[in-house]
């Protein structure tokens, strides 16, 4: 079965931004775009405030999905676009659709007070359960936002792409996450900024000279570890310029800071099966809420 870039679409501005991002990604990957709309037996918000014409509401929602597909075909004539209407609980239906996709793209509700995503329950549920990459796109995201500013200081789609930022655990690197990030950078002809954060040693709070020496030694060791992890991927993707950034501090905060100049942030999610069910690691969860760029979450074992 041919894989697609699949996007979940409803009548929200964030899902429309996600559909446009997905169309651009489909062009980069040379893949078809599939727009899916989930029709719940009784939508949650309709259940709270019943509509007099539920069938009419459903018809309008599906028509909007088809109209969105028509608009994307006009704006991106090189893409094959299909639409599909699914029935069931939204998160369940999107997780199933993600299983047949190269990647799933969903919307998030824009920037909150902390200058990041306000990730909804559906998006988080899909991220936690899907075993294919899931990209969350904020409301208002535009093509120019992925690119560097022009000489006048304005983001411009004619300029080169902003860096792809990879959040990497150099102690437990995963090839699936690394390959996704390098591939994304290669397709964009963008710089890959590999970010590795490590905890500040407890002694650093004492302010002794020996603490600074110990910190410098630790920093050199962590930087060397990061370089060792990246070396085979540099060789596999020689066209990708790589910037190594090994920093002490909170991984979530370091990645949130790096996202301010990023076109895409890539993080991993370990697939866990246990009594507590699927879940998102705390670093990835924080990045989803606070990143200032689209976030790709790549599931790995």
PDB file of C-alpha atoms in Angstrom:
ATOM      1  CA  UNK A   1       0.000   0.000   0.000  1.00  0.00           C
ATOM      2  CA  UNK A   2       1.335   3.430  -0.987  1.00  0.00           C
ATOM      3  CA  UNK A   3       1.902   5.633   2.038  1.00  0.00           C
ATOM      4  CA  UNK A   4       0.621   9.165   2.263  1.00  0.00           C
ATOM      5  CA  UNK A   5       1.037  12.331   4.251  1.00  0.00           C
ATOM      6  CA  UNK A   6      -2.257  12.287   6.163  1.00  0.00           C
ATOM      7  CA  UNK A   7      -3.872  15.237   7.915  1.00  0.00           C
ATOM      8  CA  UNK A   8      -6.834  15.287  10.267  1.00  0.00           C
ATOM      9  CA  UNK A   9      -9.174  18.121   9.307  1.00  0.00           C
ATOM     10  CA  UNK A  10     -12.131  19.701  11.070  1.00  0.00           C
ATOM     11  CA  UNK A  11     -13.549  23.236  10.933  1.00  0.00           C
ATOM     12  CA  UNK A  12     -10.860  24.762  13.197  1.00  0.00           C
ATOM     13  CA  UNK A  13      -8.178  27.237  12.045  1.00  0.00           C
ATOM     14  CA  UNK A  14      -5.438  25.046  13.506  1.00  0.00           C
ATOM     15  CA  UNK A  15      -6.461  22.055  11.404  1.00  0.00           C
ATOM     16  CA  UNK A  16      -6.543  24.242   8.283  1.00  0.00           C
ATOM     17  CA  UNK A  17      -2.987  25.391   9.062  1.00  0.00           C
ATOM     18  CA  UNK A  18      -2.054  21.723   9.535  1.00  0.00           C
ATOM     19  CA  UNK A  19      -3.555  20.862   6.128  1.00  0.00           C
ATOM     20  CA  UNK A  20      -1.453  23.533   4.414  1.00  0.00           C
ATOM     21  CA  UNK A  21       1.688  22.337   6.230  1.00  0.00           C
ATOM     22  CA  UNK A  22       0.884  18.751   5.246  1.00  0.00           C
ATOM     23  CA  UNK A  23       0.500  19.802   1.601  1.00  0.00           C
ATOM     24  CA  UNK A  24       3.941  21.411   1.619  1.00  0.00           C
ATOM     25  CA  UNK A  25       5.405  18.304   3.288  1.00  0.00           C
ATOM     26  CA  UNK A  26       3.775  16.059   0.693  1.00  0.00           C
ATOM     27  CA  UNK A  27       5.490  18.114  -2.015  1.00  0.00           C
ATOM     28  CA  UNK A  28       8.855  17.746  -0.266  1.00  0.00           C
ATOM     29  CA  UNK A  29       8.393  13.998   0.028  1.00  0.00           C
ATOM     30  CA  UNK A  30       6.787  13.396  -3.374  1.00  0.00           C
ATOM     31  CA  UNK A  31       3.831  11.678  -1.709  1.00  0.00           C
ATOM     32  CA  UNK A  32       0.045  11.946  -2.035  1.00  0.00           C
ATOM     33  CA  UNK A  33      -1.862  13.948   0.563  1.00  0.00           C
ATOM     34  CA  UNK A  34      -4.841  12.382   2.290  1.00  0.00           C
ATOM     35  CA  UNK A  35      -7.307  14.585   4.149  1.00  0.00           C
ATOM     36  CA  UNK A  36      -9.360  12.682   6.701  1.00  0.00           C
ATOM     37  CA  UNK A  37     -12.435  13.970   8.485  1.00  0.00           C
ATOM     38  CA  UNK A  38     -13.820  12.030  11.441  1.00  0.00           C
ATOM     39  CA  UNK A  39     -17.570  11.944  11.935  1.00  0.00           C
ATOM     40  CA  UNK A  40     -18.377  11.019  15.512  1.00  0.00           C
ATOM     41  CA  UNK A  41     -21.721   9.313  16.159  1.00  0.00           C
ATOM     42  CA  UNK A  42     -22.508  12.292  18.418  1.00  0.00           C
ATOM     43  CA  UNK A  43     -19.818  14.999  18.455  1.00  0.00           C
ATOM     44  CA  UNK A  44     -18.788  15.964  21.977  1.00  0.00           C
ATOM     45  CA  UNK A  45     -19.565  19.639  21.607  1.00  0.00           C
ATOM     46  CA  UNK A  46     -22.900  18.814  19.959  1.00  0.00           C
ATOM     47  CA  UNK A  47     -23.776  16.529  22.868  1.00  0.00           C
ATOM     48  CA  UNK A  48     -23.280  19.442  25.272  1.00  0.00           C
ATOM     49  CA  UNK A  49     -25.318  21.858  23.137  1.00  0.00           C
ATOM     50  CA  UNK A  50     -27.585  19.831  20.813  1.00  0.00           C
ATOM     51  CA  UNK A  51     -28.057  21.192  17.310  1.00  0.00           C
ATOM     52  CA  UNK A  52     -31.511  21.230  15.732  1.00  0.00           C
ATOM     53  CA  UNK A  53     -30.083  19.825  12.485  1.00  0.00           C
ATOM     54  CA  UNK A  54     -27.316  17.346  13.316  1.00  0.00           C
ATOM     55  CA  UNK A  55     -27.384  15.772   9.832  1.00  0.00           C
ATOM     56  CA  UNK A  56     -27.002  19.215   8.293  1.00  0.00           C
ATOM     57  CA  UNK A  57     -24.054  19.942  10.568  1.00  0.00           C
ATOM     58  CA  UNK A  58     -22.341  16.720   9.534  1.00  0.00           C
ATOM     59  CA  UNK A  59     -22.979  17.448   5.862  1.00  0.00           C
ATOM     60  CA  UNK A  60     -21.453  20.924   6.168  1.00  0.00           C
ATOM     61  CA  UNK A  61     -18.394  19.576   7.988  1.00  0.00           C
ATOM     62  CA  UNK A  62     -17.739  16.992   5.272  1.00  0.00           C
ATOM     63  CA  UNK A  63     -18.324  19.601   2.569  1.00  0.00           C
ATOM     64  CA  UNK A  64     -15.704  21.834   4.222  1.00  0.00           C
ATOM     65  CA  UNK A  65     -13.201  18.972   4.060  1.00  0.00           C
ATOM     66  CA  UNK A  66     -13.863  18.512   0.334  1.00  0.00           C
ATOM     67  CA  UNK A  67     -13.596  22.266  -0.269  1.00  0.00           C
ATOM     68  CA  UNK A  68     -10.288  22.325   1.599  1.00  0.00           C
ATOM     69  CA  UNK A  69      -9.020  19.549  -0.680  1.00  0.00           C
ATOM     70  CA  UNK A  70     -10.119  21.523  -3.755  1.00  0.00           C
ATOM     71  CA  UNK A  71      -8.284  24.605  -2.469  1.00  0.00           C
ATOM     72  CA  UNK A  72      -5.080  22.647  -1.880  1.00  0.00           C
ATOM     73  CA  UNK A  73      -5.267  21.212  -5.408  1.00  0.00           C
ATOM     74  CA  UNK A  74      -5.450  24.737  -6.786  1.00  0.00           C
ATOM     75  CA  UNK A  75      -2.601  26.077  -4.636  1.00  0.00           C
ATOM     76  CA  UNK A  76      -0.410  22.983  -5.032  1.00  0.00           C
ATOM     77  CA  UNK A  77      -1.169  21.502  -8.479  1.00  0.00           C
ATOM     78  CA  UNK A  78       1.647  18.978  -8.172  1.00  0.00           C
ATOM     79  CA  UNK A  79       0.020  17.063  -5.319  1.00  0.00           C
ATOM     80  CA  UNK A  80      -2.388  14.154  -5.568  1.00  0.00           C
ATOM     81  CA  UNK A  81      -5.074  14.903  -2.952  1.00  0.00           C
ATOM     82  CA  UNK A  82      -7.676  12.462  -1.677  1.00  0.00           C
ATOM     83  CA  UNK A  83     -10.309  12.777   1.028  1.00  0.00           C
ATOM     84  CA  UNK A  84     -11.740  10.169   3.350  1.00  0.00           C
ATOM     85  CA  UNK A  85     -14.542  10.337   5.879  1.00  0.00           C
ATOM     86  CA  UNK A  86     -14.081   8.163   8.955  1.00  0.00           C
ATOM     87  CA  UNK A  87     -16.601   7.285  11.631  1.00  0.00           C
ATOM     88  CA  UNK A  88     -15.928   6.766  15.321  1.00  0.00           C
ATOM     89  CA  UNK A  89     -14.143   8.406  18.203  1.00  0.00           C
ATOM     90  CA  UNK A  90     -11.798  11.048  16.787  1.00  0.00           C
ATOM     91  CA  UNK A  91      -8.608   9.901  18.542  1.00  0.00           C
ATOM     92  CA  UNK A  92      -9.237   6.229  17.714  1.00  0.00           C
ATOM     93  CA  UNK A  93      -9.986   6.951  14.061  1.00  0.00           C
ATOM     94  CA  UNK A  94      -6.937   9.190  13.640  1.00  0.00           C
ATOM     95  CA  UNK A  95      -4.652   6.636  15.306  1.00  0.00           C
ATOM     96  CA  UNK A  96      -5.881   3.990  12.879  1.00  0.00           C
ATOM     97  CA  UNK A  97      -5.369   6.338   9.928  1.00  0.00           C
ATOM     98  CA  UNK A  98      -1.856   7.143  11.155  1.00  0.00           C
ATOM     99  CA  UNK A  99      -0.938   3.483  10.870  1.00  0.00           C
ATOM    100  CA  UNK A 100      -1.244   3.699   7.075  1.00  0.00           C
ATOM    101  CA  UNK A 101       0.536   7.040   6.739  1.00  0.00           C
ATOM    102  CA  UNK A 102       4.119   8.093   6.202  1.00  0.00           C
ATOM    103  CA  UNK A 103       3.311  10.688   8.823  1.00  0.00           C
ATOM    104  CA  UNK A 104       0.182  12.124  10.441  1.00  0.00           C
ATOM    105  CA  UNK A 105      -0.299  15.892  10.730  1.00  0.00           C
ATOM    106  CA  UNK A 106      -2.618  17.480  13.283  1.00  0.00           C
ATOM    107  CA  UNK A 107      -3.406  20.983  14.454  1.00  0.00           C
ATOM    108  CA  UNK A 108      -2.725  22.515  17.864  1.00  0.00           C
ATOM    109  CA  UNK A 109      -4.524  25.517  19.252  1.00  0.00           C
ATOM    110  CA  UNK A 110      -1.885  28.172  18.628  1.00  0.00           C
ATOM    111  CA  UNK A 111       0.358  30.020  21.028  1.00  0.00           C
ATOM    112  CA  UNK A 112      -0.456  30.257  24.712  1.00  0.00           C
ATOM    113  CA  UNK A 113       0.849  32.504  27.459  1.00  0.00           C
ATOM    114  CA  UNK A 114       4.139  30.584  27.521  1.00  0.00           C
ATOM    115  CA  UNK A 115       4.723  31.154  23.788  1.00  0.00           C
ATOM    116  CA  UNK A 116       4.052  27.585  22.765  1.00  0.00           C
ATOM    117  CA  UNK A 117       1.427  25.112  21.714  1.00  0.00           C
ATOM    118  CA  UNK A 118      -1.780  24.547  23.586  1.00  0.00           C
ATOM    119  CA  UNK A 119      -1.989  20.878  22.666  1.00  0.00           C
ATOM    120  CA  UNK A 120      -5.507  19.461  22.789  1.00  0.00           C
ATOM    121  CA  UNK A 121      -6.553  16.136  24.252  1.00  0.00           C
ATOM    122  CA  UNK A 122      -7.120  14.547  20.837  1.00  0.00           C
ATOM    123  CA  UNK A 123      -3.689  15.561  19.534  1.00  0.00           C
ATOM    124  CA  UNK A 124      -1.983  14.306  22.690  1.00  0.00           C
ATOM    125  CA  UNK A 125      -3.903  11.014  22.538  1.00  0.00           C
ATOM    126  CA  UNK A 126      -2.790  10.411  18.950  1.00  0.00           C
ATOM    127  CA  UNK A 127       0.825  11.346  19.750  1.00  0.00           C
ATOM    128  CA  UNK A 128       0.811   8.952  22.709  1.00  0.00           C
ATOM    129  CA  UNK A 129      -0.562   6.002  20.750  1.00  0.00           C
ATOM    130  CA  UNK A 130       0.471   6.311  17.099  1.00  0.00           C
ATOM    131  CA  UNK A 131       3.517   4.327  16.032  1.00  0.00           C
ATOM    132  CA  UNK A 132       4.110   6.472  12.960  1.00  0.00           C
ATOM    133  CA  UNK A 133       5.533  10.023  13.159  1.00  0.00           C
ATOM    134  CA  UNK A 134       2.988  12.672  14.171  1.00  0.00           C
ATOM    135  CA  UNK A 135       3.503  16.384  13.469  1.00  0.00           C
ATOM    136  CA  UNK A 136       1.633  19.046  15.436  1.00  0.00           C
ATOM    137  CA  UNK A 137       1.160  22.401  13.694  1.00  0.00           C
ATOM    138  CA  UNK A 138       0.019  25.515  15.508  1.00  0.00           C
ATOM    139  CA  UNK A 139      -2.804  27.761  14.424  1.00  0.00           C
ATOM    140  CA  UNK A 140      -1.568  30.581  12.214  1.00  0.00           C
ATOM    141  CA  UNK A 141       1.490  28.690  10.930  1.00  0.00           C
ATOM    142  CA  UNK A 142       2.312  29.848   7.391  1.00  0.00           C
ATOM    143  CA  UNK A 143       4.766  28.768   4.725  1.00  0.00           C
ATOM    144  CA  UNK A 144       6.986  31.793   5.341  1.00  0.00           C
ATOM    145  CA  UNK A 145       7.361  30.865   9.018  1.00  0.00           C
ATOM    146  CA  UNK A 146       9.501  27.874   8.024  1.00  0.00           C
ATOM    147  CA  UNK A 147      11.995  30.121   6.257  1.00  0.00           C
ATOM    148  CA  UNK A 148      14.648  32.611   7.264  1.00  0.00           C
ATOM    149  CA  UNK A 149      13.947  36.326   7.179  1.00  0.00           C
ATOM    150  CA  UNK A 150      14.673  38.379   4.082  1.00  0.00           C
ATOM    151  CA  UNK A 151      17.013  41.430   4.194  1.00  0.00           C
ATOM    152  CA  UNK A 152      14.082  43.550   5.406  1.00  0.00           C
ATOM    153  CA  UNK A 153      13.628  41.282   8.432  1.00  0.00           C
ATOM    154  CA  UNK A 154      10.434  39.603   7.193  1.00  0.00           C
ATOM    155  CA  UNK A 155       9.997  35.803   6.990  1.00  0.00           C
ATOM    156  CA  UNK A 156       9.909  34.907   3.298  1.00  0.00           C
ATOM    157  CA  UNK A 157       9.186  31.594   1.551  1.00  0.00           C
ATOM    158  CA  UNK A 158      11.818  32.481  -1.068  1.00  0.00           C
ATOM    159  CA  UNK A 159      14.549  32.364   1.582  1.00  0.00           C
ATOM    160  CA  UNK A 160      16.283  29.149   2.780  1.00  0.00           C
ATOM    161  CA  UNK A 161      14.539  26.993   5.355  1.00  0.00           C
ATOM    162  CA  UNK A 162      15.138  27.590   9.031  1.00  0.00           C
ATOM    163  CA  UNK A 163      17.079  24.820  10.826  1.00  0.00           C
ATOM    164  CA  UNK A 164      15.605  21.482  11.734  1.00  0.00           C
ATOM    165  CA  UNK A 165      16.170  21.062  15.483  1.00  0.00           C
ATOM    166  CA  UNK A 166      16.705  17.523  16.747  1.00  0.00           C
ATOM    167  CA  UNK A 167      16.269  16.815  20.436  1.00  0.00           C
ATOM    168  CA  UNK A 168      18.699  13.976  21.071  1.00  0.00           C
ATOM    169  CA  UNK A 169      19.435  11.816  24.076  1.00  0.00           C
ATOM    170  CA  UNK A 170      23.076  11.058  23.291  1.00  0.00           C
ATOM    171  CA  UNK A 171      23.137   8.373  25.966  1.00  0.00           C
ATOM    172  CA  UNK A 172      20.270   6.422  24.354  1.00  0.00           C
ATOM    173  CA  UNK A 173      20.083   7.557  20.712  1.00  0.00           C
ATOM    174  CA  UNK A 174      17.537   5.971  18.400  1.00  0.00           C
ATOM    175  CA  UNK A 175      18.172   5.479  14.691  1.00  0.00           C
ATOM    176  CA  UNK A 176      14.508   6.036  13.753  1.00  0.00           C
ATOM    177  CA  UNK A 177      14.511   9.539  15.247  1.00  0.00           C
ATOM    178  CA  UNK A 178      17.938  10.397  13.822  1.00  0.00           C
ATOM    179  CA  UNK A 179      16.998   9.263  10.321  1.00  0.00           C
ATOM    180  CA  UNK A 180      13.740  11.239  10.373  1.00  0.00           C
ATOM    181  CA  UNK A 181      15.562  14.428  11.401  1.00  0.00           C
ATOM    182  CA  UNK A 182      18.426  14.061   8.909  1.00  0.00           C
ATOM    183  CA  UNK A 183      15.987  13.219   6.116  1.00  0.00           C
ATOM    184  CA  UNK A 184      13.824  16.252   6.957  1.00  0.00           C
ATOM    185  CA  UNK A 185      16.877  18.524   6.879  1.00  0.00           C
ATOM    186  CA  UNK A 186      18.097  17.022   3.602  1.00  0.00           C
ATOM    187  CA  UNK A 187      14.732  17.527   1.885  1.00  0.00           C
ATOM    188  CA  UNK A 188      14.675  21.154   3.037  1.00  0.00           C
ATOM    189  CA  UNK A 189      18.374  21.753   2.331  1.00  0.00           C
ATOM    190  CA  UNK A 190      18.373  23.077   5.858  1.00  0.00           C
ATOM    191  CA  UNK A 191      20.867  23.038   8.684  1.00  0.00           C
ATOM    192  CA  UNK A 192      20.331  20.305  11.268  1.00  0.00           C
ATOM    193  CA  UNK A 193      20.887  21.541  14.816  1.00  0.00           C
ATOM    194  CA  UNK A 194      21.369  18.499  17.052  1.00  0.00           C
ATOM    195  CA  UNK A 195      20.598  19.503  20.633  1.00  0.00           C
ATOM    196  CA  UNK A 196      21.723  17.376  23.560  1.00  0.00           C
ATOM    197  CA  UNK A 197      20.972  18.560  27.097  1.00  0.00           C
ATOM    198  CA  UNK A 198      22.572  17.068  30.164  1.00  0.00           C
ATOM    199  CA  UNK A 199      21.873  17.769  33.853  1.00  0.00           C
ATOM    200  CA  UNK A 200      23.908  20.331  35.720  1.00  0.00           C
ATOM    201  CA  UNK A 201      26.152  18.579  38.289  1.00  0.00           C
ATOM    202  CA  UNK A 202      24.994  19.231  41.871  1.00  0.00           C
ATOM    203  CA  UNK A 203      28.356  20.729  42.848  1.00  0.00           C
ATOM    204  CA  UNK A 204      27.951  23.563  40.321  1.00  0.00           C
ATOM    205  CA  UNK A 205      25.810  25.449  42.799  1.00  0.00           C
ATOM    206  CA  UNK A 206      28.705  25.832  45.261  1.00  0.00           C
ATOM    207  CA  UNK A 207      30.763  28.225  43.127  1.00  0.00           C
ATOM    208  CA  UNK A 208      34.217  26.716  43.784  1.00  0.00           C
ATOM    209  CA  UNK A 209      36.980  26.855  41.164  1.00  0.00           C
ATOM    210  CA  UNK A 210      37.161  23.068  41.108  1.00  0.00           C
ATOM    211  CA  UNK A 211      33.476  22.997  40.198  1.00  0.00           C
ATOM    212  CA  UNK A 212      34.160  24.995  37.031  1.00  0.00           C
ATOM    213  CA  UNK A 213      36.943  22.580  36.058  1.00  0.00           C
ATOM    214  CA  UNK A 214      34.671  19.620  36.677  1.00  0.00           C
ATOM    215  CA  UNK A 215      31.892  21.274  34.663  1.00  0.00           C
ATOM    216  CA  UNK A 216      34.245  21.917  31.728  1.00  0.00           C
ATOM    217  CA  UNK A 217      35.463  18.325  31.793  1.00  0.00           C
ATOM    218  CA  UNK A 218      31.870  17.064  31.867  1.00  0.00           C
ATOM    219  CA  UNK A 219      30.933  19.379  28.985  1.00  0.00           C
ATOM    220  CA  UNK A 220      33.810  18.062  26.875  1.00  0.00           C
ATOM    221  CA  UNK A 221      32.755  14.490  27.563  1.00  0.00           C
ATOM    222  CA  UNK A 222      29.127  15.150  26.662  1.00  0.00           C
ATOM    223  CA  UNK A 223      30.152  17.020  23.515  1.00  0.00           C
ATOM    224  CA  UNK A 224      32.392  14.144  22.488  1.00  0.00           C
ATOM    225  CA  UNK A 225      29.532  11.692  23.053  1.00  0.00           C
ATOM    226  CA  UNK A 226      27.210  13.763  20.872  1.00  0.00           C
ATOM    227  CA  UNK A 227      29.803  13.907  18.108  1.00  0.00           C
ATOM    228  CA  UNK A 228      30.261  10.137  18.240  1.00  0.00           C
ATOM    229  CA  UNK A 229      26.509   9.542  17.902  1.00  0.00           C
ATOM    230  CA  UNK A 230      26.228  11.904  14.930  1.00  0.00           C
ATOM    231  CA  UNK A 231      29.331  10.766  13.047  1.00  0.00           C
ATOM    232  CA  UNK A 232      27.768   7.878  11.056  1.00  0.00           C
ATOM    233  CA  UNK A 233      24.760  10.047  10.183  1.00  0.00           C
ATOM    234  CA  UNK A 234      27.005  12.830   8.918  1.00  0.00           C
ATOM    235  CA  UNK A 235      28.565  10.232   6.630  1.00  0.00           C
ATOM    236  CA  UNK A 236      25.154   8.952   5.482  1.00  0.00           C
ATOM    237  CA  UNK A 237      23.880  12.492   4.794  1.00  0.00           C
ATOM    238  CA  UNK A 238      27.018  14.387   3.710  1.00  0.00           C
ATOM    239  CA  UNK A 239      24.919  17.161   2.149  1.00  0.00           C
ATOM    240  CA  UNK A 240      23.406  18.124   5.534  1.00  0.00           C
ATOM    241  CA  UNK A 241      25.226  20.791   7.525  1.00  0.00           C
ATOM    242  CA  UNK A 242      25.142  19.773  11.185  1.00  0.00           C
ATOM    243  CA  UNK A 243      25.521  22.032  14.188  1.00  0.00           C
ATOM    244  CA  UNK A 244      26.180  20.206  17.440  1.00  0.00           C
ATOM    245  CA  UNK A 245      24.775  21.862  20.555  1.00  0.00           C
ATOM    246  CA  UNK A 246      25.538  20.161  23.859  1.00  0.00           C
ATOM    247  CA  UNK A 247      24.130  22.153  26.781  1.00  0.00           C
ATOM    248  CA  UNK A 248      23.698  21.654  30.500  1.00  0.00           C
ATOM    249  CA  UNK A 249      20.238  22.250  31.888  1.00  0.00           C
ATOM    250  CA  UNK A 250      16.652  21.147  31.425  1.00  0.00           C
ATOM    251  CA  UNK A 251      16.211  19.286  28.132  1.00  0.00           C
ATOM    252  CA  UNK A 252      12.706  20.672  27.711  1.00  0.00           C
ATOM    253  CA  UNK A 253      13.846  24.261  28.233  1.00  0.00           C
ATOM    254  CA  UNK A 254      16.891  23.895  25.985  1.00  0.00           C
ATOM    255  CA  UNK A 255      14.686  22.554  23.177  1.00  0.00           C
ATOM    256  CA  UNK A 256      12.037  25.230  23.692  1.00  0.00           C
ATOM    257  CA  UNK A 257      14.749  27.891  23.396  1.00  0.00           C
ATOM    258  CA  UNK A 258      16.193  26.263  20.252  1.00  0.00           C
ATOM    259  CA  UNK A 259      12.722  26.105  18.656  1.00  0.00           C
ATOM    260  CA  UNK A 260      12.517  29.897  18.360  1.00  0.00           C
ATOM    261  CA  UNK A 261      14.694  29.841  15.252  1.00  0.00           C
ATOM    262  CA  UNK A 262      13.538  26.448  13.949  1.00  0.00           C
ATOM    263  CA  UNK A 263      11.388  25.447  11.004  1.00  0.00           C
ATOM    264  CA  UNK A 264      10.744  22.039  12.559  1.00  0.00           C
ATOM    265  CA  UNK A 265      11.526  20.396  15.894  1.00  0.00           C
ATOM    266  CA  UNK A 266      12.026  16.613  15.998  1.00  0.00           C
ATOM    267  CA  UNK A 267      11.742  14.639  19.231  1.00  0.00           C
ATOM    268  CA  UNK A 268      11.336  10.974  20.051  1.00  0.00           C
ATOM    269  CA  UNK A 269       8.741   9.035  21.997  1.00  0.00           C
ATOM    270  CA  UNK A 270       9.538   5.598  23.322  1.00  0.00           C
ATOM    271  CA  UNK A 271       6.725   3.128  22.682  1.00  0.00           C
ATOM    272  CA  UNK A 272       5.754   1.760  26.066  1.00  0.00           C
ATOM    273  CA  UNK A 273       3.237  -0.970  26.765  1.00  0.00           C
ATOM    274  CA  UNK A 274       2.261  -1.577  30.351  1.00  0.00           C
ATOM    275  CA  UNK A 275      -0.432  -1.297  32.963  1.00  0.00           C
ATOM    276  CA  UNK A 276      -0.572   2.507  32.556  1.00  0.00           C
ATOM    277  CA  UNK A 277      -1.094   2.327  28.788  1.00  0.00           C
ATOM    278  CA  UNK A 278       0.440   4.587  26.166  1.00  0.00           C
ATOM    279  CA  UNK A 279       2.023   7.790  27.393  1.00  0.00           C
ATOM    280  CA  UNK A 280       4.293  10.637  26.378  1.00  0.00           C
ATOM    281  CA  UNK A 281       7.611  11.253  28.102  1.00  0.00           C
ATOM    282  CA  UNK A 282       7.837  14.436  30.152  1.00  0.00           C
ATOM    283  CA  UNK A 283      10.402  16.110  27.880  1.00  0.00           C
ATOM    284  CA  UNK A 284       8.374  15.465  24.725  1.00  0.00           C
ATOM    285  CA  UNK A 285       5.178  16.511  26.513  1.00  0.00           C
ATOM    286  CA  UNK A 286       6.772  19.802  27.545  1.00  0.00           C
ATOM    287  CA  UNK A 287       8.158  20.465  24.076  1.00  0.00           C
ATOM    288  CA  UNK A 288       4.688  19.921  22.582  1.00  0.00           C
ATOM    289  CA  UNK A 289       3.314  22.646  24.817  1.00  0.00           C
ATOM    290  CA  UNK A 290       6.128  25.186  24.608  1.00  0.00           C
ATOM    291  CA  UNK A 291       7.824  24.875  21.197  1.00  0.00           C
ATOM    292  CA  UNK A 292       7.527  27.832  18.831  1.00  0.00           C
ATOM    293  CA  UNK A 293       7.631  25.703  15.652  1.00  0.00           C
ATOM    294  CA  UNK A 294       5.885  22.584  14.296  1.00  0.00           C
ATOM    295  CA  UNK A 295       6.894  19.515  16.313  1.00  0.00           C
ATOM    296  CA  UNK A 296       7.422  16.044  14.859  1.00  0.00           C
ATOM    297  CA  UNK A 297       7.132  13.244  17.419  1.00  0.00           C
ATOM    298  CA  UNK A 298       8.774  10.047  16.183  1.00  0.00           C
ATOM    299  CA  UNK A 299       7.815   6.849  17.975  1.00  0.00           C
ATOM    300  CA  UNK A 300      10.573   4.315  18.545  1.00  0.00           C
ATOM    301  CA  UNK A 301      11.159   1.101  20.497  1.00  0.00           C
TER     302      UNK A 301
END
